[in-house]
C-alpha cells in the first residue's frame, strides 16, 4: 500500500508539473499577443498601411487621377492625399519662457485622416477640426498629448507653426503661422505623441506654397498583413497612367520590428516548453516505477493470455491521463489568470516609462489548441518507453521473484 500511495503521489506531482508548464505557456503567449497587438495598434493606427509617392520625395502634380485609380482596388478602405514636412512649433505662455519643439507635420483632409488612420480611437480631447476657425486666417491643429504638455497648450490655445522650406538656396526662411489647438490625441507611442501633428491639407499647401501638389497618397487596407500582395497589384494599376509613382508599405519601415516580435514569441514558447519536457520525464520515471511495482500483476495477466500490446496500452493510457488532466488544469489556470489581468489589470507598470498602464493580455484559441496538442503529443511519446518495457516483460520471470 505504501508503494501504491507513493506512486499516486508522484503521479499527482507529474500532473501538477504538466499543468504549470501549460499555464506558463498560455500566459506568456497571451502577454506576447497583447504586446504585439498593442504595438501594431499604435503603429498602424496612425501610420498608413501603404504609401504612394514619387522617388526622392518629389511633388505629385496630378494626384486626383491616381486617387481615383487607387479607389478601384477591393482591398483599399481609405485614400488620402497628404503633404509631409518638418518644422517648429511654439506657444506663448504667461511667463518669459517660450515652449517650443521640432515637429513632423502632416497636412491631410479631415475625411482622409479619419479614413486612413484610427485617430478617433486615440483622440482624448476636442475633435478633428482642421479647417478655418471663426477667424478665416486661423486653421485648427491636432497635436499629441506629450507635445501639448511640452508647449503648455490646451484646447483653444494658440500655437505658432513654421515649416522648413523644401526648396531654398539662401538658408532657412521660416514663415510663422498661427493655429488654434482643436484636438489632442494620445496613442501611447512617445514618438508620435511628442513629435507628430496634423494640419489641414489647405493650410499645409498655403505654408509650403505648393499649390495643388502633394507629397504622396496614404492608403488604408482591409488587412494590413496582406500589404505586400496588395502593393504589387497597385503597382500594376499605376503602371499604365502613373508610371512615376511607386508604393512603400508599413512592412518596409517596420518589417524587422515585426519579425523581432514574432521571434521573441516563439523563442519564449520553445524555452518554456522545457517545463513540459521536464514534466514528461517525470511521467517516464513514474510509469517505470509503476511497471516495477506491478511486475507480479503484469506477469499474471500475461500468463492468463492477455496480449502484450494491451498491457502496453494500459500504461500508455495511464500516462495520457496524467497529460490530459495537466492540460485541462493548466489551460483553466492560464485562462483564469489572463482573464483576471485583462479584466482587473492587476499587474500595473509605470505608464510614464512604458506608455502602457498595465500588462497587455490577448488570449487566442489557436495558442490554447497548439499548446494542448504539443503537450499531449509529448506525454504520449514519453509513455511509449515504460509501456514497451511492460509489454516485453516475461511472465515467468515476473512471477518467480514475487
mmCIF file with all atom_site columns, N, CA, C and O in Angstrom, residues 49-101:
data_model
loop_
_atom_site.group_PDB
_atom_site.id
_atom_site.type_symbol
_atom_site.label_atom_id
_atom_site.label_alt_id
_atom_site.label_comp_id
_atom_site.label_asym_id
_atom_site.label_entity_id
_atom_site.label_seq_id
_atom_site.pdbx_PDB_ins_code
_atom_site.Cartn_x
_atom_site.Cartn_y
_atom_site.Cartn_z
_atom_site.occupancy
_atom_site.B_iso_or_equiv
_atom_site.pdbx_formal_charge
_atom_site.auth_seq_id
_atom_site.auth_comp_id
_atom_site.auth_asym_id
_atom_site.auth_atom_id
_atom_site.pdbx_PDB_model_num
ATOM 1   N N  . UNK A 1 49  ? -1.133  52.140 -44.092 1.00 0.00 ? 49  UNK A N  1
ATOM 2   C CA . UNK A 1 49  ? -0.671  50.793 -44.435 1.00 0.00 ? 49  UNK A CA 1
ATOM 3   C C  . UNK A 1 49  ? 0.193   50.817 -45.693 1.00 0.00 ? 49  UNK A C  1
ATOM 4   O O  . UNK A 1 49  ? 1.158   50.063 -45.807 1.00 0.00 ? 49  UNK A O  1
ATOM 5   N N  . UNK A 1 50  ? -0.150  51.701 -46.600 1.00 0.00 ? 50  UNK A N  1
ATOM 6   C CA . UNK A 1 50  ? 0.552   51.764 -47.881 1.00 0.00 ? 50  UNK A CA 1
ATOM 7   C C  . UNK A 1 50  ? 0.647   53.222 -48.302 1.00 0.00 ? 50  UNK A C  1
ATOM 8   O O  . UNK A 1 50  ? -0.307  53.986 -48.129 1.00 0.00 ? 50  UNK A O  1
ATOM 9   N N  . UNK A 1 51  ? 1.790   53.611 -48.834 1.00 0.00 ? 51  UNK A N  1
ATOM 10  C CA . UNK A 1 51  ? 2.014   54.990 -49.272 1.00 0.00 ? 51  UNK A CA 1
ATOM 11  C C  . UNK A 1 51  ? 2.430   54.995 -50.736 1.00 0.00 ? 51  UNK A C  1
ATOM 12  O O  . UNK A 1 51  ? 3.298   54.217 -51.140 1.00 0.00 ? 51  UNK A O  1
ATOM 13  N N  . UNK A 1 52  ? 1.803   55.862 -51.504 1.00 0.00 ? 52  UNK A N  1
ATOM 14  C CA . UNK A 1 52  ? 2.144   56.042 -52.920 1.00 0.00 ? 52  UNK A CA 1
ATOM 15  C C  . UNK A 1 52  ? 2.803   57.405 -53.058 1.00 0.00 ? 52  UNK A C  1
ATOM 16  O O  . UNK A 1 52  ? 2.243   58.429 -52.650 1.00 0.00 ? 52  UNK A O  1
ATOM 17  N N  . UNK A 1 53  ? 3.993   57.437 -53.634 1.00 0.00 ? 53  UNK A N  1
ATOM 18  C CA . UNK A 1 53  ? 4.714   58.700 -53.798 1.00 0.00 ? 53  UNK A CA 1
ATOM 19  C C  . UNK A 1 53  ? 5.723   58.583 -54.930 1.00 0.00 ? 53  UNK A C  1
ATOM 20  O O  . UNK A 1 53  ? 5.876   57.512 -55.534 1.00 0.00 ? 53  UNK A O  1
ATOM 21  N N  . UNK A 1 54  ? 6.407   59.693 -55.191 1.00 0.00 ? 54  UNK A N  1
ATOM 22  C CA . UNK A 1 54  ? 7.447   59.720 -56.201 1.00 0.00 ? 54  UNK A CA 1
ATOM 23  C C  . UNK A 1 54  ? 8.808   59.507 -55.553 1.00 0.00 ? 54  UNK A C  1
ATOM 24  O O  . UNK A 1 54  ? 8.957   59.661 -54.338 1.00 0.00 ? 54  UNK A O  1
ATOM 25  N N  . UNK A 1 55  ? 9.779   59.175 -56.379 1.00 0.00 ? 55  UNK A N  1
ATOM 26  C CA . UNK A 1 55  ? 11.129  58.991 -55.880 1.00 0.00 ? 55  UNK A CA 1
ATOM 27  C C  . UNK A 1 55  ? 11.700  60.309 -55.371 1.00 0.00 ? 55  UNK A C  1
ATOM 28  O O  . UNK A 1 55  ? 11.357  61.391 -55.878 1.00 0.00 ? 55  UNK A O  1
ATOM 29  N N  . UNK A 1 56  ? 12.554  60.215 -54.340 1.00 0.00 ? 56  UNK A N  1
ATOM 30  C CA . UNK A 1 56  ? 13.229  61.376 -53.760 1.00 0.00 ? 56  UNK A CA 1
ATOM 31  C C  . UNK A 1 56  ? 12.245  62.406 -53.223 1.00 0.00 ? 56  UNK A C  1
ATOM 32  O O  . UNK A 1 56  ? 12.541  63.605 -53.177 1.00 0.00 ? 56  UNK A O  1
ATOM 33  N N  . UNK A 1 57  ? 11.047  61.944 -52.850 1.00 0.00 ? 57  UNK A N  1
ATOM 34  C CA . UNK A 1 57  ? 10.016  62.825 -52.261 1.00 0.00 ? 57  UNK A CA 1
ATOM 35  C C  . UNK A 1 57  ? 9.640   63.982 -53.183 1.00 0.00 ? 57  UNK A C  1
ATOM 36  O O  . UNK A 1 57  ? 9.311   65.082 -52.708 1.00 0.00 ? 57  UNK A O  1
ATOM 37  N N  . UNK A 1 58  ? 9.705   63.778 -54.472 1.00 0.00 ? 58  UNK A N  1
ATOM 38  C CA . UNK A 1 58  ? 9.264   64.805 -55.408 1.00 0.00 ? 58  UNK A CA 1
ATOM 39  C C  . UNK A 1 58  ? 7.752   64.988 -55.313 1.00 0.00 ? 58  UNK A C  1
ATOM 40  O O  . UNK A 1 58  ? 7.019   64.069 -54.973 1.00 0.00 ? 58  UNK A O  1
ATOM 41  N N  . UNK A 1 59  ? 7.316   66.175 -55.647 1.00 0.00 ? 59  UNK A N  1
ATOM 42  C CA . UNK A 1 59  ? 5.896   66.501 -55.558 1.00 0.00 ? 59  UNK A CA 1
ATOM 43  C C  . UNK A 1 59  ? 5.103   65.796 -56.665 1.00 0.00 ? 59  UNK A C  1
ATOM 44  O O  . UNK A 1 59  ? 5.578   65.640 -57.785 1.00 0.00 ? 59  UNK A O  1
ATOM 45  N N  . UNK A 1 60  ? 3.885   65.386 -56.298 1.00 0.00 ? 60  UNK A N  1
ATOM 46  C CA . UNK A 1 60  ? 2.971   64.787 -57.267 1.00 0.00 ? 60  UNK A CA 1
ATOM 47  C C  . UNK A 1 60  ? 2.095   65.903 -57.841 1.00 0.00 ? 60  UNK A C  1
ATOM 48  O O  . UNK A 1 60  ? 1.375   66.583 -57.093 1.00 0.00 ? 60  UNK A O  1
ATOM 49  N N  . UNK A 1 61  ? 2.155   66.089 -59.132 1.00 0.00 ? 61  UNK A N  1
ATOM 50  C CA . UNK A 1 61  ? 1.439   67.194 -59.772 1.00 0.00 ? 61  UNK A CA 1
ATOM 51  C C  . UNK A 1 61  ? -0.063  66.911 -59.859 1.00 0.00 ? 61  UNK A C  1
ATOM 52  O O  . UNK A 1 61  ? -0.890  67.669 -59.364 1.00 0.00 ? 61  UNK A O  1
ATOM 53  N N  . UNK A 1 62  ? -0.429  65.805 -60.510 1.00 0.00 ? 62  UNK A N  1
ATOM 54  C CA . UNK A 1 62  ? -1.832  65.475 -60.718 1.00 0.00 ? 62  UNK A CA 1
ATOM 55  C C  . UNK A 1 62  ? -2.170  64.238 -59.899 1.00 0.00 ? 62  UNK A C  1
ATOM 56  O O  . UNK A 1 62  ? -2.015  63.108 -60.351 1.00 0.00 ? 62  UNK A O  1
ATOM 57  N N  . UNK A 1 63  ? -2.603  64.454 -58.666 1.00 0.00 ? 63  UNK A N  1
ATOM 58  C CA . UNK A 1 63  ? -2.857  63.323 -57.788 1.00 0.00 ? 63  UNK A CA 1
ATOM 59  C C  . UNK A 1 63  ? -4.289  62.819 -57.870 1.00 0.00 ? 63  UNK A C  1
ATOM 60  O O  . UNK A 1 63  ? -4.576  61.702 -57.438 1.00 0.00 ? 63  UNK A O  1
ATOM 61  N N  . UNK A 1 64  ? -5.182  63.599 -58.417 1.00 0.00 ? 64  UNK A N  1
ATOM 62  C CA . UNK A 1 64  ? -6.592  63.196 -58.428 1.00 0.00 ? 64  UNK A CA 1
ATOM 63  C C  . UNK A 1 64  ? -6.823  61.962 -59.292 1.00 0.00 ? 64  UNK A C  1
ATOM 64  O O  . UNK A 1 64  ? -7.614  61.080 -58.945 1.00 0.00 ? 64  UNK A O  1
ATOM 65  N N  . UNK A 1 65  ? -6.149  61.891 -60.432 1.00 0.00 ? 65  UNK A N  1
ATOM 66  C CA . UNK A 1 65  ? -6.285  60.712 -61.276 1.00 0.00 ? 65  UNK A CA 1
ATOM 67  C C  . UNK A 1 65  ? -5.783  59.460 -60.579 1.00 0.00 ? 65  UNK A C  1
ATOM 68  O O  . UNK A 1 65  ? -6.402  58.391 -60.669 1.00 0.00 ? 65  UNK A O  1
ATOM 69  N N  . UNK A 1 66  ? -4.666  59.593 -59.863 1.00 0.00 ? 66  UNK A N  1
ATOM 70  C CA . UNK A 1 66  ? -4.133  58.449 -59.125 1.00 0.00 ? 66  UNK A CA 1
ATOM 71  C C  . UNK A 1 66  ? -5.060  58.049 -57.991 1.00 0.00 ? 66  UNK A C  1
ATOM 72  O O  . UNK A 1 66  ? -5.263  56.858 -57.735 1.00 0.00 ? 66  UNK A O  1
ATOM 73  N N  . UNK A 1 67  ? -5.647  59.040 -57.318 1.00 0.00 ? 67  UNK A N  1
ATOM 74  C CA . UNK A 1 67  ? -6.581  58.745 -56.224 1.00 0.00 ? 67  UNK A CA 1
ATOM 75  C C  . UNK A 1 67  ? -7.782  57.950 -56.739 1.00 0.00 ? 67  UNK A C  1
ATOM 76  O O  . UNK A 1 67  ? -8.198  56.948 -56.141 1.00 0.00 ? 67  UNK A O  1
ATOM 77  N N  . UNK A 1 68  ? -8.339  58.376 -57.868 1.00 0.00 ? 68  UNK A N  1
ATOM 78  C CA . UNK A 1 68  ? -9.488  57.671 -58.435 1.00 0.00 ? 68  UNK A CA 1
ATOM 79  C C  . UNK A 1 68  ? -9.123  56.246 -58.849 1.00 0.00 ? 68  UNK A C  1
ATOM 80  O O  . UNK A 1 68  ? -9.923  55.309 -58.682 1.00 0.00 ? 68  UNK A O  1
ATOM 81  N N  . UNK A 1 69  ? -7.916  56.069 -59.374 1.00 0.00 ? 69  UNK A N  1
ATOM 82  C CA . UNK A 1 69  ? -7.486  54.725 -59.773 1.00 0.00 ? 69  UNK A CA 1
ATOM 83  C C  . UNK A 1 69  ? -7.285  53.830 -58.555 1.00 0.00 ? 69  UNK A C  1
ATOM 84  O O  . UNK A 1 69  ? -7.625  52.638 -58.580 1.00 0.00 ? 69  UNK A O  1
ATOM 85  N N  . UNK A 1 70  ? -6.758  54.390 -57.480 1.00 0.00 ? 70  UNK A N  1
ATOM 86  C CA . UNK A 1 70  ? -6.488  53.592 -56.284 1.00 0.00 ? 70  UNK A CA 1
ATOM 87  C C  . UNK A 1 70  ? -7.778  53.165 -55.587 1.00 0.00 ? 70  UNK A C  1
ATOM 88  O O  . UNK A 1 70  ? -7.833  52.103 -54.964 1.00 0.00 ? 70  UNK A O  1
ATOM 89  N N  . UNK A 1 71  ? -8.811  53.951 -55.688 1.00 0.00 ? 71  UNK A N  1
ATOM 90  C CA . UNK A 1 71  ? -10.071 53.606 -55.042 1.00 0.00 ? 71  UNK A CA 1
ATOM 91  C C  . UNK A 1 71  ? -10.724 52.371 -55.658 1.00 0.00 ? 71  UNK A C  1
ATOM 92  O O  . UNK A 1 71  ? -11.605 51.755 -55.042 1.00 0.00 ? 71  UNK A O  1
ATOM 93  N N  . UNK A 1 72  ? -10.314 51.991 -56.848 1.00 0.00 ? 72  UNK A N  1
ATOM 94  C CA . UNK A 1 72  ? -10.945 50.858 -57.526 1.00 0.00 ? 72  UNK A CA 1
ATOM 95  C C  . UNK A 1 72  ? -10.501 49.506 -56.961 1.00 0.00 ? 72  UNK A C  1
ATOM 96  O O  . UNK A 1 72  ? -11.153 48.495 -57.224 1.00 0.00 ? 72  UNK A O  1
ATOM 97  N N  . UNK A 1 73  ? -9.411  49.476 -56.196 1.00 0.00 ? 73  UNK A N  1
ATOM 98  C CA . UNK A 1 73  ? -8.935  48.200 -55.653 1.00 0.00 ? 73  UNK A CA 1
ATOM 99  C C  . UNK A 1 73  ? -9.835  47.745 -54.502 1.00 0.00 ? 73  UNK A C  1
ATOM 100 O O  . UNK A 1 73  ? -10.223 48.532 -53.639 1.00 0.00 ? 73  UNK A O  1
ATOM 101 N N  . UNK A 1 74  ? -10.153 46.458 -54.474 1.00 0.00 ? 74  UNK A N  1
ATOM 102 C CA . UNK A 1 74  ? -11.097 45.928 -53.491 1.00 0.00 ? 74  UNK A CA 1
ATOM 103 C C  . UNK A 1 74  ? -10.573 45.989 -52.063 1.00 0.00 ? 74  UNK A C  1
ATOM 104 O O  . UNK A 1 74  ? -11.361 46.098 -51.115 1.00 0.00 ? 74  UNK A O  1
ATOM 105 N N  . UNK A 1 75  ? -9.247  45.920 -51.880 1.00 0.00 ? 75  UNK A N  1
ATOM 106 C CA . UNK A 1 75  ? -8.675  45.911 -50.530 1.00 0.00 ? 75  UNK A CA 1
ATOM 107 C C  . UNK A 1 75  ? -8.536  47.303 -49.933 1.00 0.00 ? 75  UNK A C  1
ATOM 108 O O  . UNK A 1 75  ? -8.302  47.437 -48.734 1.00 0.00 ? 75  UNK A O  1
ATOM 109 N N  . UNK A 1 76  ? -8.663  48.330 -50.742 1.00 0.00 ? 76  UNK A N  1
ATOM 110 C CA . UNK A 1 76  ? -8.459  49.701 -50.274 1.00 0.00 ? 76  UNK A CA 1
ATOM 111 C C  . UNK A 1 76  ? -9.709  50.185 -49.555 1.00 0.00 ? 76  UNK A C  1
ATOM 112 O O  . UNK A 1 76  ? -10.806 50.175 -50.126 1.00 0.00 ? 76  UNK A O  1
ATOM 113 N N  . UNK A 1 77  ? -9.543  50.599 -48.298 1.00 0.00 ? 77  UNK A N  1
ATOM 114 C CA . UNK A 1 77  ? -10.656 51.112 -47.499 1.00 0.00 ? 77  UNK A CA 1
ATOM 115 C C  . UNK A 1 77  ? -10.633 52.629 -47.361 1.00 0.00 ? 77  UNK A C  1
ATOM 116 O O  . UNK A 1 77  ? -11.657 53.237 -47.048 1.00 0.00 ? 77  UNK A O  1
ATOM 117 N N  . UNK A 1 78  ? -9.500  53.241 -47.579 1.00 0.00 ? 78  UNK A N  1
ATOM 118 C CA . UNK A 1 78  ? -9.415  54.689 -47.471 1.00 0.00 ? 78  UNK A CA 1
ATOM 119 C C  . UNK A 1 78  ? -8.248  55.220 -48.272 1.00 0.00 ? 78  UNK A C  1
ATOM 120 O O  . UNK A 1 78  ? -7.195  54.575 -48.354 1.00 0.00 ? 78  UNK A O  1
ATOM 121 N N  . UNK A 1 79  ? -8.429  56.404 -48.871 1.00 0.00 ? 79  UNK A N  1
ATOM 122 C CA . UNK A 1 79  ? -7.390  57.050 -49.674 1.00 0.00 ? 79  UNK A CA 1
ATOM 123 C C  . UNK A 1 79  ? -7.306  58.502 -49.235 1.00 0.00 ? 79  UNK A C  1
ATOM 124 O O  . UNK A 1 79  ? -8.338  59.175 -49.098 1.00 0.00 ? 79  UNK A O  1
ATOM 125 N N  . UNK A 1 80  ? -6.083  58.980 -49.028 1.00 0.00 ? 80  UNK A N  1
ATOM 126 C CA . UNK A 1 80  ? -5.923  60.351 -48.549 1.00 0.00 ? 80  UNK A CA 1
ATOM 127 C C  . UNK A 1 80  ? -4.630  60.966 -49.081 1.00 0.00 ? 80  UNK A C  1
ATOM 128 O O  . UNK A 1 80  ? -3.542  60.522 -48.701 1.00 0.00 ? 80  UNK A O  1
ATOM 129 N N  . UNK A 1 81  ? -4.722  61.991 -49.956 1.00 0.00 ? 81  UNK A N  1
ATOM 130 C CA . UNK A 1 81  ? -3.516  62.747 -50.331 1.00 0.00 ? 81  UNK A CA 1
ATOM 131 C C  . UNK A 1 81  ? -2.971  63.487 -49.107 1.00 0.00 ? 81  UNK A C  1
ATOM 132 O O  . UNK A 1 81  ? -3.733  63.894 -48.227 1.00 0.00 ? 81  UNK A O  1
ATOM 133 N N  . UNK A 1 82  ? -1.661  63.666 -49.052 1.00 0.00 ? 82  UNK A N  1
ATOM 134 C CA . UNK A 1 82  ? -1.084  64.314 -47.882 1.00 0.00 ? 82  UNK A CA 1
ATOM 135 C C  . UNK A 1 82  ? 0.156   65.110 -48.286 1.00 0.00 ? 82  UNK A C  1
ATOM 136 O O  . UNK A 1 82  ? 0.758   64.883 -49.342 1.00 0.00 ? 82  UNK A O  1
ATOM 137 N N  . UNK A 1 83  ? 0.514   66.031 -47.420 1.00 0.00 ? 83  UNK A N  1
ATOM 138 C CA . UNK A 1 83  ? 1.772   66.771 -47.520 1.00 0.00 ? 83  UNK A CA 1
ATOM 139 C C  . UNK A 1 83  ? 2.560   66.494 -46.259 1.00 0.00 ? 83  UNK A C  1
ATOM 140 O O  . UNK A 1 83  ? 2.040   66.631 -45.147 1.00 0.00 ? 83  UNK A O  1
ATOM 141 N N  . UNK A 1 84  ? 3.808   66.084 -46.426 1.00 0.00 ? 84  UNK A N  1
ATOM 142 C CA . UNK A 1 84  ? 4.677   65.779 -45.290 1.00 0.00 ? 84  UNK A CA 1
ATOM 143 C C  . UNK A 1 84  ? 5.776   66.832 -45.218 1.00 0.00 ? 84  UNK A C  1
ATOM 144 O O  . UNK A 1 84  ? 6.413   67.158 -46.224 1.00 0.00 ? 84  UNK A O  1
ATOM 145 N N  . UNK A 1 85  ? 6.006   67.339 -44.019 1.00 0.00 ? 85  UNK A N  1
ATOM 146 C CA . UNK A 1 85  ? 7.025   68.365 -43.858 1.00 0.00 ? 85  UNK A CA 1
ATOM 147 C C  . UNK A 1 85  ? 7.554   68.332 -42.423 1.00 0.00 ? 85  UNK A C  1
ATOM 148 O O  . UNK A 1 85  ? 7.022   67.618 -41.571 1.00 0.00 ? 85  UNK A O  1
ATOM 149 N N  . UNK A 1 86  ? 8.606   69.095 -42.198 1.00 0.00 ? 86  UNK A N  1
ATOM 150 C CA . UNK A 1 86  ? 9.163   69.263 -40.859 1.00 0.00 ? 86  UNK A CA 1
ATOM 151 C C  . UNK A 1 86  ? 9.114   70.744 -40.514 1.00 0.00 ? 86  UNK A C  1
ATOM 152 O O  . UNK A 1 86  ? 9.083   71.607 -41.386 1.00 0.00 ? 86  UNK A O  1
ATOM 153 N N  . UNK A 1 87  ? 9.124   71.019 -39.236 1.00 0.00 ? 87  UNK A N  1
ATOM 154 C CA . UNK A 1 87  ? 9.079   72.414 -38.830 1.00 0.00 ? 87  UNK A CA 1
ATOM 155 C C  . UNK A 1 87  ? 9.263   72.577 -37.334 1.00 0.00 ? 87  UNK A C  1
ATOM 156 O O  . UNK A 1 87  ? 9.713   71.658 -36.635 1.00 0.00 ? 87  UNK A O  1
ATOM 157 N N  . UNK A 1 88  ? 8.897   73.738 -36.870 1.00 0.00 ? 88  UNK A N  1
ATOM 158 C CA . UNK A 1 88  ? 8.987   74.069 -35.451 1.00 0.00 ? 88  UNK A CA 1
ATOM 159 C C  . UNK A 1 88  ? 7.660   74.643 -35.007 1.00 0.00 ? 88  UNK A C  1
ATOM 160 O O  . UNK A 1 88  ? 6.949   75.300 -35.777 1.00 0.00 ? 88  UNK A O  1
ATOM 161 N N  . UNK A 1 89  ? 7.312   74.387 -33.748 1.00 0.00 ? 89  UNK A N  1
ATOM 162 C CA . UNK A 1 89  ? 6.084   74.916 -33.178 1.00 0.00 ? 89  UNK A CA 1
ATOM 163 C C  . UNK A 1 89  ? 6.409   75.498 -31.806 1.00 0.00 ? 89  UNK A C  1
ATOM 164 O O  . UNK A 1 89  ? 7.248   74.970 -31.079 1.00 0.00 ? 89  UNK A O  1
ATOM 165 N N  . UNK A 1 90  ? 5.773   76.617 -31.478 1.00 0.00 ? 90  UNK A N  1
ATOM 166 C CA . UNK A 1 90  ? 5.947   77.201 -30.155 1.00 0.00 ? 90  UNK A CA 1
ATOM 167 C C  . UNK A 1 90  ? 4.642   77.851 -29.728 1.00 0.00 ? 90  UNK A C  1
ATOM 168 O O  . UNK A 1 90  ? 3.741   78.092 -30.540 1.00 0.00 ? 90  UNK A O  1
ATOM 169 N N  . UNK A 1 91  ? 4.548   78.068 -28.448 1.00 0.00 ? 91  UNK A N  1
ATOM 170 C CA . UNK A 1 91  ? 3.378   78.751 -27.892 1.00 0.00 ? 91  UNK A CA 1
ATOM 171 C C  . UNK A 1 91  ? 3.866   79.865 -26.993 1.00 0.00 ? 91  UNK A C  1
ATOM 172 O O  . UNK A 1 91  ? 4.987   79.817 -26.472 1.00 0.00 ? 91  UNK A O  1
ATOM 173 N N  . UNK A 1 92  ? 3.028   80.838 -26.793 1.00 0.00 ? 92  UNK A N  1
ATOM 174 C CA . UNK A 1 92  ? 3.382   81.977 -25.956 1.00 0.00 ? 92  UNK A CA 1
ATOM 175 C C  . UNK A 1 92  ? 2.686   81.840 -24.615 1.00 0.00 ? 92  UNK A C  1
ATOM 176 O O  . UNK A 1 92  ? 1.487   82.078 -24.478 1.00 0.00 ? 92  UNK A O  1
ATOM 177 N N  . UNK A 1 93  ? 3.459   81.372 -23.626 1.00 0.00 ? 93  UNK A N  1
ATOM 178 C CA . UNK A 1 93  ? 2.897   81.195 -22.295 1.00 0.00 ? 93  UNK A CA 1
ATOM 179 C C  . UNK A 1 93  ? 2.884   82.507 -21.530 1.00 0.00 ? 93  UNK A C  1
ATOM 180 O O  . UNK A 1 93  ? 3.282   83.561 -22.012 1.00 0.00 ? 93  UNK A O  1
ATOM 181 N N  . UNK A 1 94  ? 2.434   82.394 -20.271 1.00 0.00 ? 94  UNK A N  1
ATOM 182 C CA . UNK A 1 94  ? 2.350   83.597 -19.457 1.00 0.00 ? 94  UNK A CA 1
ATOM 183 C C  . UNK A 1 94  ? 3.684   84.019 -18.886 1.00 0.00 ? 94  UNK A C  1
ATOM 184 O O  . UNK A 1 94  ? 3.820   85.134 -18.413 1.00 0.00 ? 94  UNK A O  1
ATOM 185 N N  . UNK A 1 95  ? 4.703   83.146 -18.900 1.00 0.00 ? 95  UNK A N  1
ATOM 186 C CA . UNK A 1 95  ? 5.991   83.513 -18.337 1.00 0.00 ? 95  UNK A CA 1
ATOM 187 C C  . UNK A 1 95  ? 6.938   83.956 -19.438 1.00 0.00 ? 95  UNK A C  1
ATOM 188 O O  . UNK A 1 95  ? 6.572   84.051 -20.605 1.00 0.00 ? 95  UNK A O  1
ATOM 189 N N  . UNK A 1 96  ? 8.170   84.206 -19.054 1.00 0.00 ? 96  UNK A N  1
ATOM 190 C CA . UNK A 1 96  ? 9.139   84.732 -20.017 1.00 0.00 ? 96  UNK A CA 1
ATOM 191 C C  . UNK A 1 96  ? 9.628   83.652 -20.976 1.00 0.00 ? 96  UNK A C  1
ATOM 192 O O  . UNK A 1 96  ? 10.126  83.970 -22.057 1.00 0.00 ? 96  UNK A O  1
ATOM 193 N N  . UNK A 1 97  ? 9.513   82.358 -20.598 1.00 0.00 ? 97  UNK A N  1
ATOM 194 C CA . UNK A 1 97  ? 9.977   81.286 -21.455 1.00 0.00 ? 97  UNK A CA 1
ATOM 195 C C  . UNK A 1 97  ? 8.932   80.973 -22.526 1.00 0.00 ? 97  UNK A C  1
ATOM 196 O O  . UNK A 1 97  ? 7.738   81.035 -22.276 1.00 0.00 ? 97  UNK A O  1
ATOM 197 N N  . UNK A 1 98  ? 9.437   80.629 -23.698 1.00 0.00 ? 98  UNK A N  1
ATOM 198 C CA . UNK A 1 98  ? 8.555   80.267 -24.809 1.00 0.00 ? 98  UNK A CA 1
ATOM 199 C C  . UNK A 1 98  ? 8.757   78.796 -25.131 1.00 0.00 ? 98  UNK A C  1
ATOM 200 O O  . UNK A 1 98  ? 9.766   78.427 -25.734 1.00 0.00 ? 98  UNK A O  1
ATOM 201 N N  . UNK A 1 99  ? 7.828   77.911 -24.735 1.00 0.00 ? 99  UNK A N  1
ATOM 202 C CA . UNK A 1 99  ? 7.976   76.479 -25.052 1.00 0.00 ? 99  UNK A CA 1
ATOM 203 C C  . UNK A 1 99  ? 7.976   76.254 -26.559 1.00 0.00 ? 99  UNK A C  1
ATOM 204 O O  . UNK A 1 99  ? 7.161   76.829 -27.283 1.00 0.00 ? 99  UNK A O  1
ATOM 205 N N  . UNK A 1 100 ? 8.888   75.439 -27.040 1.00 0.00 ? 100 UNK A N  1
ATOM 206 C CA . UNK A 1 100 ? 8.977   75.175 -28.467 1.00 0.00 ? 100 UNK A CA 1
ATOM 207 C C  . UNK A 1 100 ? 9.453   73.750 -28.688 1.00 0.00 ? 100 UNK A C  1
ATOM 208 O O  . UNK A 1 100 ? 9.994   73.114 -27.788 1.00 0.00 ? 100 UNK A O  1
ATOM 209 N N  . UNK A 1 101 ? 9.275   73.269 -29.919 1.00 0.00 ? 101 UNK A N  1
ATOM 210 C CA . UNK A 1 101 ? 9.679   71.901 -30.233 1.00 0.00 ? 101 UNK A CA 1
ATOM 211 C C  . UNK A 1 101 ? 9.751   71.717 -31.738 1.00 0.00 ? 101 UNK A C  1
ATOM 212 O O  . UNK A 1 101 ? 8.982   72.334 -32.496 1.00 0.00 ? 101 UNK A O  1
#
